[in-house]
Coordinates of C-alpha atoms and ligand atoms in Angstrom, one line a residue:
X1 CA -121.0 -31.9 -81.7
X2 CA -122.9 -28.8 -82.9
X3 CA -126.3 -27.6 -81.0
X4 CA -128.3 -26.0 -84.2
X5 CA -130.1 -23.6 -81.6
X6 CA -127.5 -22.0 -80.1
X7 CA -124.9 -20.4 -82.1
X8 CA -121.6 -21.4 -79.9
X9 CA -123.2 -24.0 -77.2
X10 CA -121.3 -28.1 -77.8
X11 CA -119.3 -26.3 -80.3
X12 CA -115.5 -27.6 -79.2
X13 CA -113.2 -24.7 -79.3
X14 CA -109.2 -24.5 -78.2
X15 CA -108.3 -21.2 -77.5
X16 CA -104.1 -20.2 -77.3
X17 CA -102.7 -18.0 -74.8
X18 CA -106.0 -18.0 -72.6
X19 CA -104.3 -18.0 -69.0
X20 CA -104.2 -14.1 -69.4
X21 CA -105.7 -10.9 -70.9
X22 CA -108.1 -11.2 -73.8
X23 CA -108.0 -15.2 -74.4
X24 CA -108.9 -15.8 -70.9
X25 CA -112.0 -13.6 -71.4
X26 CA -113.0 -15.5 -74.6
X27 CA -112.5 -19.1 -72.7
X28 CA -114.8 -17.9 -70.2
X29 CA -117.4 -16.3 -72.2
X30 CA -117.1 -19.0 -75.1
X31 CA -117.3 -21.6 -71.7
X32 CA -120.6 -19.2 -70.4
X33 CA -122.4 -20.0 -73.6
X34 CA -121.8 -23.4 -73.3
X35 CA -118.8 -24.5 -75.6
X36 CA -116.4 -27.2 -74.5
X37 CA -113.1 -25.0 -74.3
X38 CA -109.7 -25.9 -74.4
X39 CA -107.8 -23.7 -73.1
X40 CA -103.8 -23.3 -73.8
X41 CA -100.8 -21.6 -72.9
X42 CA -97.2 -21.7 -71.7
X43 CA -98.4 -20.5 -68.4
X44 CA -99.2 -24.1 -67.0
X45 CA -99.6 -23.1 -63.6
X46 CA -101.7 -20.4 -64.1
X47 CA -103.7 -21.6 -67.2
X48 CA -104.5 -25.1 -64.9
X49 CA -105.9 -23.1 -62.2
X50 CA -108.0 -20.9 -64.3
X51 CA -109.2 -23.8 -66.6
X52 CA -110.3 -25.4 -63.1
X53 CA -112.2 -22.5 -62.1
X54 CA -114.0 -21.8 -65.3
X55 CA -114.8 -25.4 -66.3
X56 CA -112.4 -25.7 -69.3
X57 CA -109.3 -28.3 -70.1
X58 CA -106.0 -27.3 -70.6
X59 CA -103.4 -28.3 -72.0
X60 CA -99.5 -26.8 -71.8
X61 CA -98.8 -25.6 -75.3
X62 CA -95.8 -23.4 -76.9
X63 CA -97.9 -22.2 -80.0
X64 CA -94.2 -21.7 -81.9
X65 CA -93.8 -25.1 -81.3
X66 CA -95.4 -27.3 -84.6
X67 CA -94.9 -31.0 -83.3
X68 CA -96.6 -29.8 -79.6
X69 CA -99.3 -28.3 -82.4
X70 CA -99.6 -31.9 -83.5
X71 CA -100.0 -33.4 -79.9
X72 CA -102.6 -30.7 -78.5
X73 CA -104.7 -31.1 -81.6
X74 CA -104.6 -35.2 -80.9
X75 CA -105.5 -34.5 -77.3
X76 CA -108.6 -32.5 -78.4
X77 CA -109.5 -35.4 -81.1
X78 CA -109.7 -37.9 -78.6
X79 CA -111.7 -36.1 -76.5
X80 CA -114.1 -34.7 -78.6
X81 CA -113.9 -36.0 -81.4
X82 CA -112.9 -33.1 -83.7
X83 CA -112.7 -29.3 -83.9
X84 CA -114.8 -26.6 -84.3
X85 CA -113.6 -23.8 -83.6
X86 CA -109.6 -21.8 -83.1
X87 CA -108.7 -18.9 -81.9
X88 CA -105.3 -18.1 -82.3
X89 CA -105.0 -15.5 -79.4
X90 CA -101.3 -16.0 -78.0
X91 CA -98.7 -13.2 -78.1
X92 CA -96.1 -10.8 -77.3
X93 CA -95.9 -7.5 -77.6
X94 CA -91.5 -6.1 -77.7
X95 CA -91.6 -2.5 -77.5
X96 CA -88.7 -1.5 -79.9
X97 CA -88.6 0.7 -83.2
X98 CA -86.7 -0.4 -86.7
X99 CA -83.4 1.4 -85.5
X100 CA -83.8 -0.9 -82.0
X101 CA -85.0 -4.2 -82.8
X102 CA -83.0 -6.7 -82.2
X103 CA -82.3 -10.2 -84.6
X104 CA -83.5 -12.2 -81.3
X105 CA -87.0 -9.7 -80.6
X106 CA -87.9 -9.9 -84.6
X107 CA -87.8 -14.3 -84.5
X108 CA -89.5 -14.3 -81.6
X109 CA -92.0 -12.6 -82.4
X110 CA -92.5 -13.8 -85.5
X111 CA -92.1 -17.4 -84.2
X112 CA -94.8 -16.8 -81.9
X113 CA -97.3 -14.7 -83.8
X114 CA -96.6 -15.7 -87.4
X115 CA -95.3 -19.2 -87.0
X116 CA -98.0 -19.9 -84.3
X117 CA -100.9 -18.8 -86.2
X118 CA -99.8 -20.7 -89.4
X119 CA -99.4 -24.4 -87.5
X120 CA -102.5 -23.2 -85.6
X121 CA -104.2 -22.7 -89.0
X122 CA -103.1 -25.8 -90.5
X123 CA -103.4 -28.3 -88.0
X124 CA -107.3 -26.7 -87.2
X125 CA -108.1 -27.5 -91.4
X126 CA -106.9 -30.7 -91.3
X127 CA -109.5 -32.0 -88.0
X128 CA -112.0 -29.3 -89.3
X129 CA -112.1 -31.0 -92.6
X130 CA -112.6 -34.6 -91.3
X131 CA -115.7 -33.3 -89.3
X132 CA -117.5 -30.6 -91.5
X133 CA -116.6 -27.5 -90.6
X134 CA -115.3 -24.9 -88.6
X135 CA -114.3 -21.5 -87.8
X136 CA -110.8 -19.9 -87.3
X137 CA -110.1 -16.3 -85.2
X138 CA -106.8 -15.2 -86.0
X139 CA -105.7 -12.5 -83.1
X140 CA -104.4 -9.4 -85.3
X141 CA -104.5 -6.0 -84.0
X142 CA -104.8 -2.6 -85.3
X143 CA -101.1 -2.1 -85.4
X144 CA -101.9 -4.1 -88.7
X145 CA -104.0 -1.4 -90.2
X146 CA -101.4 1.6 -88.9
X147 CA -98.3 0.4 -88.1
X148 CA -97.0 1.3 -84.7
X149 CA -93.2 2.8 -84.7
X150 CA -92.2 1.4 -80.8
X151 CA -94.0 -1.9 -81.7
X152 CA -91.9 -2.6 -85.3
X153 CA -91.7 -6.6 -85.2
X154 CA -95.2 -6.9 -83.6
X155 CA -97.1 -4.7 -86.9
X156 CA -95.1 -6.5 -89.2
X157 CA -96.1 -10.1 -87.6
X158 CA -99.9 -8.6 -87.2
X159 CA -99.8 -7.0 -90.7
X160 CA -98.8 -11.0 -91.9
X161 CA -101.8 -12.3 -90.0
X162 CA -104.2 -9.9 -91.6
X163 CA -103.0 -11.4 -95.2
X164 CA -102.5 -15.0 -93.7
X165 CA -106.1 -14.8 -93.0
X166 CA -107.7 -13.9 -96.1
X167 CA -105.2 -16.0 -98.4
X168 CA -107.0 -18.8 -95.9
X169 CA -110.4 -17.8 -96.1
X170 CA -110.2 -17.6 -100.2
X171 CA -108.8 -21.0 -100.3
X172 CA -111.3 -22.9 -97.8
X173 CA -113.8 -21.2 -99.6
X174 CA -112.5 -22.5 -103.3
X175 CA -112.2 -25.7 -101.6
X176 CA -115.6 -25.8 -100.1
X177 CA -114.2 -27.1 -96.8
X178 CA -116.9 -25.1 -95.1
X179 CA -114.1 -23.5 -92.5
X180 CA -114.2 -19.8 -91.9
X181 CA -111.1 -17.9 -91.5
X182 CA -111.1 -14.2 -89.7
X183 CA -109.3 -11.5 -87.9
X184 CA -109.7 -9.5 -84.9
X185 CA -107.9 -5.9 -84.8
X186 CA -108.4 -4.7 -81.3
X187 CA -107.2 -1.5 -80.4
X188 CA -105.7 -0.6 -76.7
X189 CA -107.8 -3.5 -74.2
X190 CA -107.1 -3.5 -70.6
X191 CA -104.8 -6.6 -70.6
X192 CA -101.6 -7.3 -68.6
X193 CA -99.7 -6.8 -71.8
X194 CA -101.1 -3.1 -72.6
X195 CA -99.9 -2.6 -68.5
X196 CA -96.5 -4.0 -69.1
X197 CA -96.2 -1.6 -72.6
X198 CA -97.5 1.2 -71.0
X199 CA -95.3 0.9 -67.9
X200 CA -92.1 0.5 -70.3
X201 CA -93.5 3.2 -72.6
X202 CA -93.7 6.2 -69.9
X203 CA -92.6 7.1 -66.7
X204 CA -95.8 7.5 -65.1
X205 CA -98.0 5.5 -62.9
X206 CA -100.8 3.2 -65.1
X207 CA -103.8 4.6 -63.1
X208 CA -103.2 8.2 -64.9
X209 CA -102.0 6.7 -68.4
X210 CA -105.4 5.5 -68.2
X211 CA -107.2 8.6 -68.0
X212 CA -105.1 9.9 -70.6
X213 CA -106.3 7.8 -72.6
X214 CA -109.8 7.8 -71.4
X215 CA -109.8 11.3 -72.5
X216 CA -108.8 10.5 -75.8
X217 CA -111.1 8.0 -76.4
X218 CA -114.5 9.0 -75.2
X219 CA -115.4 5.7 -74.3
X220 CA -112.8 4.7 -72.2
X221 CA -110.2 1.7 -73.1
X222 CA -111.2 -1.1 -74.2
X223 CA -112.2 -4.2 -71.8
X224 CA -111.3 -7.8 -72.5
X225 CA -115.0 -8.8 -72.9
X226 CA -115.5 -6.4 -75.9
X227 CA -112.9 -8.4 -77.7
X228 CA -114.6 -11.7 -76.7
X229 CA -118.0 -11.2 -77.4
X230 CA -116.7 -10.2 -81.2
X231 CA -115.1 -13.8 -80.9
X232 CA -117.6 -15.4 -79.5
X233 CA -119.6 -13.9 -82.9
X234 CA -117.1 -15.1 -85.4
X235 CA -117.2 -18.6 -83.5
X236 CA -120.6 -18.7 -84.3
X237 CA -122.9 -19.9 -87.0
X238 CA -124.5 -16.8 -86.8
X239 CA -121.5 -15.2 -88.9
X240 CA -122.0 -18.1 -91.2
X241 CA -121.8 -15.3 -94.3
X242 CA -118.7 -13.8 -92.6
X243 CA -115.0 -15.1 -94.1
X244 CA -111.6 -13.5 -94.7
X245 CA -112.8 -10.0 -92.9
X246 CA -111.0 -7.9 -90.6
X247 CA -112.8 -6.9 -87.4
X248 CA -111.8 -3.8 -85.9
X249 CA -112.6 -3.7 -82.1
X250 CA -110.9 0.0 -81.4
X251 CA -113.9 2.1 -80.3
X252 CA -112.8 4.0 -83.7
X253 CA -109.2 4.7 -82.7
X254 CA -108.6 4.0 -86.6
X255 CA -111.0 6.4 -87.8
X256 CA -110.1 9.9 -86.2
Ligands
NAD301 N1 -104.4 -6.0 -75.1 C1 -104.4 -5.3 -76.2 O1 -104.6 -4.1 -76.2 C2 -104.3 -6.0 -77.6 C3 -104.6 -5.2 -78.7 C4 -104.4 -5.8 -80.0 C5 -104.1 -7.2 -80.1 N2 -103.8 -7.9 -78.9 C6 -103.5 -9.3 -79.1 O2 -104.3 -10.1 -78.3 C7 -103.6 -11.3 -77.9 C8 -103.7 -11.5 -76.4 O3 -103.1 -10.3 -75.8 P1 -103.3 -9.9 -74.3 O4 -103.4 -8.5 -74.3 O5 -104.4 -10.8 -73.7 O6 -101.9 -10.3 -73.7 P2 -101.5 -11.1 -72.3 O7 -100.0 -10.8 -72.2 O8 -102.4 -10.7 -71.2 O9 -101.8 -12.6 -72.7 C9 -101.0 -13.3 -73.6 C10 -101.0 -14.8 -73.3 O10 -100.2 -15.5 -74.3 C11 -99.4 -16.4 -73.6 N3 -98.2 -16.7 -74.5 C12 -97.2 -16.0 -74.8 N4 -96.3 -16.6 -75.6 C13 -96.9 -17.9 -75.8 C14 -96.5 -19.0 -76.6 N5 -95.3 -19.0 -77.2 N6 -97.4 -20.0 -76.6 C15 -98.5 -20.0 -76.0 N7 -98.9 -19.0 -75.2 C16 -98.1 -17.9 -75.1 C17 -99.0 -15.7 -72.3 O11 -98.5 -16.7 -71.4 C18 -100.3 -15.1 -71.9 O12 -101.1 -15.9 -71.1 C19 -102.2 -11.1 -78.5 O13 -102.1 -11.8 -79.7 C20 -102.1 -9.6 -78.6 O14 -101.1 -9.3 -79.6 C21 -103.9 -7.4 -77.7

């Protein structure tokens, strides 16, 4: 299943929430280098025609969902014959502080980010284990590393990937199941969900928000593809040493 030249090409590699944003850009990167993607999503419509155009499968998946978990991972066993790679990408971002967020806003994020990455995480092991190997991506954020007041729920389920991650990593390791386990902290990437925040967020029109923050950050925000390629890396044996680490993609945001 695995080419030994290339670091990511006949790898087999499902990738959640990839009809939009940054999961779309690692389908069609990881699908440029020559991995069989699957992509998934609740978006069928949208995540069908994209998979068509970029030469990946799809398959409708609610990632807070464990039985659907169960059937996608099936799906991608008959197919392929077993897993090599995850990336546990989908999300939502409610903007809300502790004094606003609601009951219904904390479970669903938690359902989807917390809940999703855990039956991601398990059911990935468990095909992993019966073929080798493998190597997990666990989409965090730096509002795991900081904490973002309008984003309460969403830190709090990104703080419990960070630690999810490691406590994984530590045990695959003990266990010698060869499986990697990491996570990605982007900072602000130009995504339809950093539009729809910023939009909520302030009453002015996206294109200036932008250059706002443009001139913050020197380098401009960040664009899907940065995100991806440090995927694409972690996907790889290349980062064969590389387990339980937290990969901050924020052009330093975190730093000044
Ligand atoms: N864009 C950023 O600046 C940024 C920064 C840090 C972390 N992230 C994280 O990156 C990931 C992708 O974000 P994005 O910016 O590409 O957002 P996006 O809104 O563009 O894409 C998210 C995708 O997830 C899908 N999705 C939502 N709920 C789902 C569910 N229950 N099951 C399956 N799919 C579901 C959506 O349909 C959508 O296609 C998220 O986990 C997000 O928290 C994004």
């Amino acid at each position: 299943m695995v080419d030994a030249v290339s670091g990511i090409a006949g790898k087999v590699i499902v990738v959640t929430g990839a009809a939009s944003g940054l999961g779309l850009a690692d389908a069609r990167l990881l699908t440029e280098q020559g991995a069989q993607v699957v992509m998934t999503d609740i978006d069928v419509e949208r995540g069908q025609m994209l998979a068509e155009e970029i030469g990946a499968m799809f398959l409708a998946h609610d990632v807070s969902d464990e039985a659907r978990w169960g059937q996608v991972m099936g799906e991608v066993e008959a197919k392929y014959g077993g897993l090599d790679g995850l990336v546990n990408n989908a999300g939502v971002a409610h903007i809300a502080n502790i004094e606003t967020t609601s009951l219904q806003v904390w479970r669903n994020t938690m359902a989807i980010h917390l809940d999703g990455t855990f039956f991601g995480c398990q059911a990935a092991i468990k095909l992993m284990k019966a073929t080798g190997g493998g190597s997990i991506v666990n989409m965090s954020s730096t509002a795991a590393l900081i904490g973002i007041p309008s984003y309460l729920a969403y830190s709090a389920a990104k703080g419990g990937i960070r630690s999810m991650t490691k406590a994984i990593a530590i045990h695959c390791r003990r266990e010698t199941l060869n499986i990697r386990c990491n996570s990605v902290h982007p900072g602000s990437i130009n995504t339809p969900m950093v539009h729809h925040a910023l939009k909520e967020l302030v009453d002015v029109d996206l294109g200036a928000m932008e250059d706002q923050e443009k001139a913050r950050v020197s380098m401009g925000i960040g664009e899907p593809d940065d995100v991806a390629h440090m995927v694409a890396y972690l996907l790889s044996d290349v980062s064969k040493h590389v387990t339980g680490a937290e990969m901050v993609v924020d052009n330093g945001d975190t730093v000044v």
